[in-house]
Amino acid sequence: MATSPTTVAEPSTPSFSPLYQQIKSLILQSLHAGEWKPGEPIPSEIDLAARFRVSQGTVRKAIDELSAENLVVRRQGKGTFVATHAEQHVQYRFLKLVPDSGDVDSEGPAEREIVDCKRQRASADVARALALRTGDAVLQVRRVLAYRGTPTILEELWLPGTPFRGLTAERLTAWHGPMYALFETEFGVRMVRAEEKIRAVLPDPAQAALLQVVTSTPLLSVERVAYTYHDTPMELRRGLYRTDTHHYRNDLG
């Protein structure tokens, strides 16, 4: 589809940003609008330079930042593609629990059990996290992830009702890939970054039963808010992690 050249803002105000940052913002707008879907190639640097009326070097610098943020993926000799959670190296980007022996790849995918999936009204804290109003429709999902037959993660998550209309326990159960890949493939929502809060807690009786531990077992509580483009919150997830055979790993730097 042909597009007319986009005019880049002139440096007329103190809030003026570097030219490559403006180009990055324009590319992000196209990603958010779905002009290029996850897994699809974006135009070449030459084509983007012509479209935005800037140098190829400026476009390259913008794409460098998008690549560093895992929003696009460069493939030698093939071009630049919109990153997708279906790709192997991205699947575990937000899951930092790894086995004490071996690695995530050798352990294989978790066995997943959907405990429940229901629509409800957002409580005040859920609405605040998702930038909704209290009482707005949300989807609540609970699931257990087991590794080698051992329940290891209990997750409870909330999603805004409108973007995820039609998501059911049956669809979640039938989907065999990463949940975030389902979100982007079936609902057009791509999680691009997340913020987490971590603390040690004890489970209540119901949580302990689902994880097959006693209520005196210390667990890792991980609360995550995941965002799509333009820092729009799209998921609140609260997970309880067993750490008797796994540990939380975060690579810094």
PDB file of N, CA and C in Angstrom, residues 152 199-203 211 213-221 240-244 246:
ATOM      1  N   THR A 152       4.354 -25.617  39.681  1.00  0.00           N
ATOM      2  CA  THR A 152       5.449 -24.711  40.049  1.00  0.00           C
ATOM      3  C   THR A 152       5.021 -23.250  40.092  1.00  0.00           C
ATOM      4  N   ARG A 199       8.239 -10.044  45.946  1.00  0.00           N
ATOM      5  CA  ARG A 199       8.373 -10.162  47.396  1.00  0.00           C
ATOM      6  C   ARG A 199       8.172 -11.623  47.794  1.00  0.00           C
ATOM      7  N   ALA A 200       8.574 -11.962  48.995  1.00  0.00           N
ATOM      8  CA  ALA A 200       8.368 -13.303  49.531  1.00  0.00           C
ATOM      9  C   ALA A 200       7.063 -13.338  50.317  1.00  0.00           C
ATOM     10  N   VAL A 201       6.269 -14.405  50.117  1.00  0.00           N
ATOM     11  CA  VAL A 201       4.969 -14.522  50.785  1.00  0.00           C
ATOM     12  C   VAL A 201       4.724 -15.966  51.197  1.00  0.00           C
ATOM     13  N   LEU A 202       3.676 -16.167  51.977  1.00  0.00           N
ATOM     14  CA  LEU A 202       3.173 -17.496  52.297  1.00  0.00           C
ATOM     15  C   LEU A 202       1.824 -17.669  51.599  1.00  0.00           C
ATOM     16  N   PRO A 203       1.522 -18.850  51.086  1.00  0.00           N
ATOM     17  CA  PRO A 203       0.260 -19.055  50.377  1.00  0.00           C
ATOM     18  C   PRO A 203      -0.909 -19.221  51.346  1.00  0.00           C
ATOM     19  N   LEU A 211      -0.785 -25.563  44.367  1.00  0.00           N
ATOM     20  CA  LEU A 211       0.650 -25.764  44.152  1.00  0.00           C
ATOM     21  C   LEU A 211       1.177 -27.005  44.867  1.00  0.00           C
ATOM     22  N   VAL A 213       1.643 -27.634  48.079  1.00  0.00           N
ATOM     23  CA  VAL A 213       2.596 -27.342  49.140  1.00  0.00           C
ATOM     24  C   VAL A 213       1.809 -27.061  50.415  1.00  0.00           C
ATOM     25  N   VAL A 214       2.490 -26.999  51.539  1.00  0.00           N
ATOM     26  CA  VAL A 214       1.844 -26.642  52.793  1.00  0.00           C
ATOM     27  C   VAL A 214       1.844 -25.123  52.924  1.00  0.00           C
ATOM     28  N   THR A 215       0.980 -24.612  53.771  1.00  0.00           N
ATOM     29  CA  THR A 215       0.815 -23.164  53.867  1.00  0.00           C
ATOM     30  C   THR A 215       2.019 -22.464  54.493  1.00  0.00           C
ATOM     31  N   SER A 216       2.949 -23.222  55.063  1.00  0.00           N
ATOM     32  CA  SER A 216       4.157 -22.616  55.628  1.00  0.00           C
ATOM     33  C   SER A 216       5.301 -22.536  54.618  1.00  0.00           C
ATOM     34  N   THR A 217       5.031 -22.926  53.346  1.00  0.00           N
ATOM     35  CA  THR A 217       6.067 -22.907  52.311  1.00  0.00           C
ATOM     36  C   THR A 217       6.277 -21.484  51.792  1.00  0.00           C
ATOM     37  N   PRO A 218       7.483 -20.946  51.879  1.00  0.00           N
ATOM     38  CA  PRO A 218       7.713 -19.602  51.324  1.00  0.00           C
ATOM     39  C   PRO A 218       7.667 -19.640  49.795  1.00  0.00           C
ATOM     40  N   LEU A 219       6.969 -18.686  49.226  1.00  0.00           N
ATOM     41  CA  LEU A 219       6.845 -18.580  47.771  1.00  0.00           C
ATOM     42  C   LEU A 219       7.305 -17.199  47.327  1.00  0.00           C
ATOM     43  N   LEU A 220       7.649 -17.113  46.049  1.00  0.00           N
ATOM     44  CA  LEU A 220       8.012 -15.834  45.451  1.00  0.00           C
ATOM     45  C   LEU A 220       6.769 -15.248  44.794  1.00  0.00           C
ATOM     46  N   SER A 221       6.377 -14.073  45.230  1.00  0.00           N
ATOM     47  CA  SER A 221       5.235 -13.381  44.640  1.00  0.00           C
ATOM     48  C   SER A 221       5.744 -12.382  43.607  1.00  0.00           C
ATOM     49  N   LEU A 240       2.565 -16.764  41.835  1.00  0.00           N
ATOM     50  CA  LEU A 240       3.234 -17.353  42.989  1.00  0.00           C
ATOM     51  C   LEU A 240       4.148 -18.449  42.477  1.00  0.00           C
ATOM     52  N   TYR A 241       5.445 -18.340  42.774  1.00  0.00           N
ATOM     53  CA  TYR A 241       6.447 -19.251  42.243  1.00  0.00           C
ATOM     54  C   TYR A 241       7.029 -20.130  43.358  1.00  0.00           C
ATOM     55  N   ARG A 242       7.061 -21.421  43.122  1.00  0.00           N
ATOM     56  CA  ARG A 242       7.828 -22.314  43.988  1.00  0.00           C
ATOM     57  C   ARG A 242       9.308 -22.190  43.607  1.00  0.00           C
ATOM     58  N   THR A 243      10.165 -22.197  44.606  1.00  0.00           N
ATOM     59  CA  THR A 243      11.598 -22.053  44.320  1.00  0.00           C
ATOM     60  C   THR A 243      12.413 -23.192  44.923  1.00  0.00           C
ATOM     61  N   ASP A 244      11.760 -24.353  45.133  1.00  0.00           N
ATOM     62  CA  ASP A 244      12.522 -25.492  45.649  1.00  0.00           C
ATOM     63  C   ASP A 244      13.340 -26.168  44.556  1.00  0.00           C
ATOM     64  N   HIS A 246      13.542 -24.327  41.316  1.00  0.00           N
ATOM     65  CA  HIS A 246      13.750 -23.242  40.357  1.00  0.00           C
ATOM     66  C   HIS A 246      14.229 -22.002  41.105  1.00  0.00           C
TER      67      HIS A 246
END
